């Protein structure tokens, strides 16, 4: 069975603080993809990153960085110097390579960045 | 880049009526589309896989007679909520998978807010 767990339901930080959103996944597939999406109040899903299971290199994109560790089945997301505009719900998701597009989402983490 | 468009973005309907939501792939052909439902403060749950030219595949617990899915063309899938009840009020969002090189890229529609009164 496939499962994604985001243990943090809500996180509140003050602007300019760094914040890490945790994601732990379960899958029996050896080839799979992991995703992070941002969902602002308007509802649309904003794609942030896709990582395949064979690429454990950490990635940095501006203030965003991701730490993928297969040994612990984790794919954590860090926002450096958070801003109020980062306030949103963030979802981690998983898809097996054999699947054509069916995503398994975590429960989501609501991030509130206060000025 | 590839775009998936969803319409309407917001709809209010009366209990007992039916409402249709459209999901279109604007510049690519999508043989498979996916419909998700998201209740307030909850995660996105897959409802069904929409297959062009054949019946949709529903996830466990989703009533296929209530949530009718039609994928009549390679660019359009529709979700019809029949005999809507207030508990059907939710955010519905579709996605389509597009082959780009060796990768399947997933594109989401903008989502549709359904309120049943």
CSV table of C-alpha atoms in Angstrom, one decimal:
chain,number,residue,atom,x,y,z
A,1,UNK,CA,0.0,0.0,0.0
A,2,UNK,CA,1.1,3.6,-0.6
A,3,UNK,CA,0.8,6.2,2.0
A,4,UNK,CA,2.0,9.8,2.6
A,5,UNK,CA,2.1,11.2,6.1
A,6,UNK,CA,2.5,14.8,7.0
A,7,UNK,CA,2.5,14.8,10.8
A,8,UNK,CA,2.4,18.6,11.2
A,9,UNK,CA,-1.2,19.8,10.8
A,10,UNK,CA,-0.5,23.4,11.4
A,11,UNK,CA,2.7,25.5,11.8
A,12,UNK,CA,2.9,29.1,12.7
A,13,UNK,CA,6.0,31.2,12.3
A,14,UNK,CA,7.0,34.8,12.3
A,15,UNK,CA,8.3,36.3,9.1
A,16,UNK,CA,11.9,35.7,8.3
A,17,UNK,CA,12.0,32.5,10.3
A,18,UNK,CA,13.0,29.3,8.6
A,19,UNK,CA,10.5,26.5,8.7
A,20,UNK,CA,10.6,22.8,7.7
A,21,UNK,CA,7.6,20.8,6.6
A,22,UNK,CA,8.0,17.1,7.1
A,23,UNK,CA,6.8,14.3,4.8
A,24,UNK,CA,7.2,10.6,5.3
A,25,UNK,CA,6.0,8.1,2.7
A,26,UNK,CA,5.4,4.4,2.3
A,27,UNK,CA,5.6,2.4,-0.9
A,28,UNK,CA,6.6,-1.0,-2.1
A,29,UNK,CA,7.6,0.3,-5.5
A,30,UNK,CA,11.2,0.8,-6.3
A,31,UNK,CA,10.5,3.5,-8.8
A,32,UNK,CA,8.3,6.3,-7.7
A,33,UNK,CA,8.0,10.1,-7.7
A,34,UNK,CA,7.5,12.5,-4.9
A,35,UNK,CA,5.9,15.9,-5.1
A,36,UNK,CA,5.3,19.1,-3.2
A,37,UNK,CA,2.3,21.3,-3.9
A,38,UNK,CA,1.3,24.6,-2.5
A,39,UNK,CA,-2.5,25.4,-2.1
A,40,UNK,CA,-3.3,29.0,-1.4
A,41,UNK,CA,-6.8,29.9,-0.1
A,42,UNK,CA,-8.1,30.2,-3.7
A,43,UNK,CA,-7.7,26.5,-4.0
A,44,UNK,CA,-5.5,25.9,-7.0
A,45,UNK,CA,-2.6,23.6,-6.6
A,46,UNK,CA,0.8,25.2,-7.4
A,47,UNK,CA,3.4,22.7,-8.3
A,48,UNK,CA,6.7,23.1,-6.4
A,49,UNK,CA,8.9,20.1,-7.1
A,50,UNK,CA,9.0,16.6,-8.4
A,51,UNK,CA,11.7,14.1,-7.4
A,52,UNK,CA,12.2,10.6,-8.6
A,53,UNK,CA,13.2,7.8,-6.4
A,54,UNK,CA,16.7,7.4,-7.9
A,55,UNK,CA,17.7,11.0,-7.4
A,56,UNK,CA,18.5,11.7,-3.7
A,57,UNK,CA,20.3,14.9,-4.4
A,58,UNK,CA,19.0,17.7,-2.4
A,59,UNK,CA,17.5,20.6,-4.3
A,60,UNK,CA,17.4,24.3,-3.7
A,61,UNK,CA,15.3,26.8,-5.5
A,62,UNK,CA,15.5,30.3,-4.1
A,63,UNK,CA,14.2,30.2,-0.6
A,64,UNK,CA,12.9,26.7,-1.0
A,65,UNK,CA,15.0,23.5,-0.4
A,66,UNK,CA,14.1,19.9,-0.3
A,67,UNK,CA,15.8,17.0,1.6
A,68,UNK,CA,15.1,13.6,0.2
A,69,UNK,CA,16.3,10.6,2.2
A,70,UNK,CA,15.4,7.1,1.1
A,71,UNK,CA,16.8,5.6,4.2
A,72,UNK,CA,14.1,7.2,6.3
A,73,UNK,CA,11.5,7.5,3.5
A,74,UNK,CA,11.3,11.2,4.0
A,75,UNK,CA,11.1,14.2,1.7
A,76,UNK,CA,11.2,17.3,3.8
A,77,UNK,CA,10.6,20.8,2.6
A,78,UNK,CA,12.3,23.9,4.1
A,79,UNK,CA,11.4,27.5,3.5
A,80,UNK,CA,14.2,29.9,4.4
A,81,UNK,CA,13.4,33.4,5.6
A,82,UNK,CA,9.7,32.8,5.4
A,83,UNK,CA,7.4,35.5,4.1
A,84,UNK,CA,3.7,36.2,4.6
A,85,UNK,CA,3.0,35.2,1.0
A,86,UNK,CA,4.2,31.7,1.9
A,87,UNK,CA,1.1,31.2,4.1
A,88,UNK,CA,-0.8,28.3,2.5
A,89,UNK,CA,-1.5,24.6,2.8
A,90,UNK,CA,1.3,22.5,1.6
A,91,UNK,CA,0.8,18.9,0.3
A,92,UNK,CA,3.3,16.2,-0.2
A,93,UNK,CA,2.3,13.5,-2.7
A,94,UNK,CA,3.5,10.2,-4.1
A,95,UNK,CA,3.0,8.4,-7.4
A,96,UNK,CA,4.4,5.0,-8.4
A,97,UNK,CA,6.1,5.0,-11.8
A,98,UNK,CA,3.8,2.3,-13.0
A,99,UNK,CA,0.9,4.6,-12.5
A,100,UNK,CA,-0.3,7.0,-15.2
A,101,UNK,CA,-1.0,9.9,-12.9
A,102,UNK,CA,-2.9,8.9,-9.7
A,103,UNK,CA,-1.4,10.9,-6.8
A,104,UNK,CA,-1.5,9.9,-3.2
A,105,UNK,CA,-1.6,13.0,-1.1
A,106,UNK,CA,-0.6,13.6,2.5
A,107,UNK,CA,-2.9,15.3,4.9
A,108,UNK,CA,-1.4,18.7,4.3
A,109,UNK,CA,0.3,21.2,6.5
A,110,UNK,CA,-1.2,24.6,7.0
A,111,UNK,CA,1.6,27.2,7.3
A,112,UNK,CA,0.8,30.6,8.7
A,113,UNK,CA,3.5,33.2,8.5
A,114,UNK,CA,2.8,36.2,10.7
A,115,UNK,CA,4.3,39.6,9.9
B,1,UNK,CA,3.2,24.7,-21.4
B,2,UNK,CA,0.4,22.3,-21.1
B,3,UNK,CA,-2.7,23.6,-19.4
B,4,UNK,CA,-5.7,22.0,-17.9
B,5,UNK,CA,-8.8,24.2,-17.5
B,6,UNK,CA,-11.7,23.5,-15.2
B,7,UNK,CA,-15.2,25.1,-15.4
B,8,UNK,CA,-17.1,26.4,-13.6
B,9,UNK,CA,-14.8,27.7,-10.8
B,10,UNK,CA,-17.7,28.2,-8.5
B,11,UNK,CA,-21.2,26.8,-8.6
B,12,UNK,CA,-24.2,26.9,-6.3
B,13,UNK,CA,-27.0,24.5,-6.8
B,14,UNK,CA,-30.2,23.5,-5.0
B,15,UNK,CA,-30.5,20.1,-3.3
B,16,UNK,CA,-31.8,17.5,-5.6
B,17,UNK,CA,-30.5,19.0,-8.8
B,18,UNK,CA,-27.5,17.9,-10.9
B,19,UNK,CA,-24.4,19.9,-11.7
B,20,UNK,CA,-21.8,19.3,-14.3
B,21,UNK,CA,-18.1,20.2,-14.0
B,22,UNK,CA,-15.8,20.2,-17.0
B,23,UNK,CA,-12.1,19.5,-17.2
B,24,UNK,CA,-10.3,20.3,-20.4
B,25,UNK,CA,-6.8,19.8,-21.6
B,26,UNK,CA,-6.1,22.8,-23.7
B,27,UNK,CA,-3.1,21.9,-25.7
B,28,UNK,CA,-2.5,18.2,-25.3
B,29,UNK,CA,-4.5,15.0,-25.5
B,30,UNK,CA,-5.3,13.3,-22.3
B,31,UNK,CA,-6.4,9.7,-22.5
B,32,UNK,CA,-6.6,9.6,-18.7
B,33,UNK,CA,-7.8,12.3,-16.3
B,34,UNK,CA,-8.3,12.1,-12.6
B,35,UNK,CA,-11.0,13.6,-10.4
B,36,UNK,CA,-10.3,14.5,-6.8
B,37,UNK,CA,-12.5,15.8,-4.0
B,38,UNK,CA,-11.3,18.0,-1.1
B,39,UNK,CA,-13.5,18.7,1.9
B,40,UNK,CA,-12.7,21.8,4.0
B,41,UNK,CA,-9.4,21.5,5.9
B,42,UNK,CA,-8.8,18.0,4.5
B,43,UNK,CA,-6.6,16.4,1.9
B,44,UNK,CA,-7.3,15.7,-1.7
B,45,UNK,CA,-8.9,12.3,-2.2
B,46,UNK,CA,-9.0,10.6,-5.5
B,47,UNK,CA,-12.6,9.9,-6.6
B,48,UNK,CA,-12.1,8.2,-10.0
B,49,UNK,CA,-9.9,7.8,-13.0
B,50,UNK,CA,-11.5,9.0,-16.2
B,51,UNK,CA,-10.6,6.9,-19.2
B,52,UNK,CA,-11.3,8.2,-22.7
B,53,UNK,CA,-13.7,6.1,-24.6
B,54,UNK,CA,-14.4,3.7,-21.7
B,55,UNK,CA,-15.9,3.6,-18.3
B,56,UNK,CA,-14.4,5.5,-15.4
B,57,UNK,CA,-12.7,3.6,-12.6
B,58,UNK,CA,-14.0,4.6,-9.2
B,59,UNK,CA,-12.2,4.5,-5.9
B,60,UNK,CA,-13.7,2.5,-3.1
B,61,UNK,CA,-16.6,4.3,-1.4
B,62,UNK,CA,-17.3,6.6,-4.3
B,63,UNK,CA,-20.8,6.1,-5.7
B,64,UNK,CA,-20.6,5.8,-9.5
B,65,UNK,CA,-24.3,6.4,-10.0
B,66,UNK,CA,-24.0,9.7,-8.1
B,67,UNK,CA,-20.8,11.0,-9.6
B,68,UNK,CA,-21.1,10.4,-13.3
B,69,UNK,CA,-17.9,10.7,-15.3
B,70,UNK,CA,-17.8,11.0,-19.0
B,71,UNK,CA,-14.6,11.2,-21.0
B,72,UNK,CA,-16.0,11.5,-24.5
B,73,UNK,CA,-13.0,13.1,-26.2
B,74,UNK,CA,-9.2,13.2,-25.7
B,75,UNK,CA,-9.5,16.7,-24.3
B,76,UNK,CA,-12.6,16.7,-22.2
B,77,UNK,CA,-13.8,14.9,-19.1
B,78,UNK,CA,-16.9,15.8,-17.2
B,79,UNK,CA,-18.0,15.1,-13.7
B,80,UNK,CA,-21.8,15.3,-13.0
B,81,UNK,CA,-22.9,15.3,-9.4
B,82,UNK,CA,-26.5,14.0,-9.6
B,83,UNK,CA,-29.2,14.6,-7.0
B,84,UNK,CA,-26.8,16.8,-5.1
B,85,UNK,CA,-27.0,17.1,-1.3
B,86,UNK,CA,-25.5,19.6,1.0
B,87,UNK,CA,-22.9,17.1,2.0
B,88,UNK,CA,-21.6,17.0,-1.6
B,89,UNK,CA,-20.5,20.6,-1.1
B,90,UNK,CA,-16.8,20.4,-1.6
B,91,UNK,CA,-13.8,21.5,-3.8
B,92,UNK,CA,-13.5,19.3,-6.9
B,93,UNK,CA,-10.3,19.3,-8.9
B,94,UNK,CA,-9.2,17.4,-11.9
B,95,UNK,CA,-5.8,16.5,-13.3
B,96,UNK,CA,-4.4,15.2,-16.5
B,97,UNK,CA,-1.2,13.4,-17.3
B,98,UNK,CA,0.9,14.5,-20.3
B,99,UNK,CA,3.8,12.6,-21.7
B,100,UNK,CA,6.8,14.9,-22.1
B,101,UNK,CA,9.8,13.0,-23.3
B,102,UNK,CA,10.3,10.1,-20.8
B,103,UNK,CA,8.2,11.7,-18.1
B,104,UNK,CA,4.6,11.9,-17.3
B,105,UNK,CA,3.9,15.4,-16.2
B,106,UNK,CA,0.7,16.0,-14.1
B,107,UNK,CA,-1.3,19.1,-14.7
B,108,UNK,CA,-4.1,20.2,-12.4
B,109,UNK,CA,-7.2,22.3,-13.3
B,110,UNK,CA,-8.0,25.3,-11.2
B,111,UNK,CA,-10.6,23.5,-9.2
B,112,UNK,CA,-14.4,24.0,-8.8
B,113,UNK,CA,-16.1,25.0,-5.6
B,114,UNK,CA,-19.5,23.3,-5.3
B,115,UNK,CA,-22.0,24.6,-2.8
B,116,UNK,CA,-25.3,22.7,-2.5
B,117,UNK,CA,-28.0,24.7,-0.7
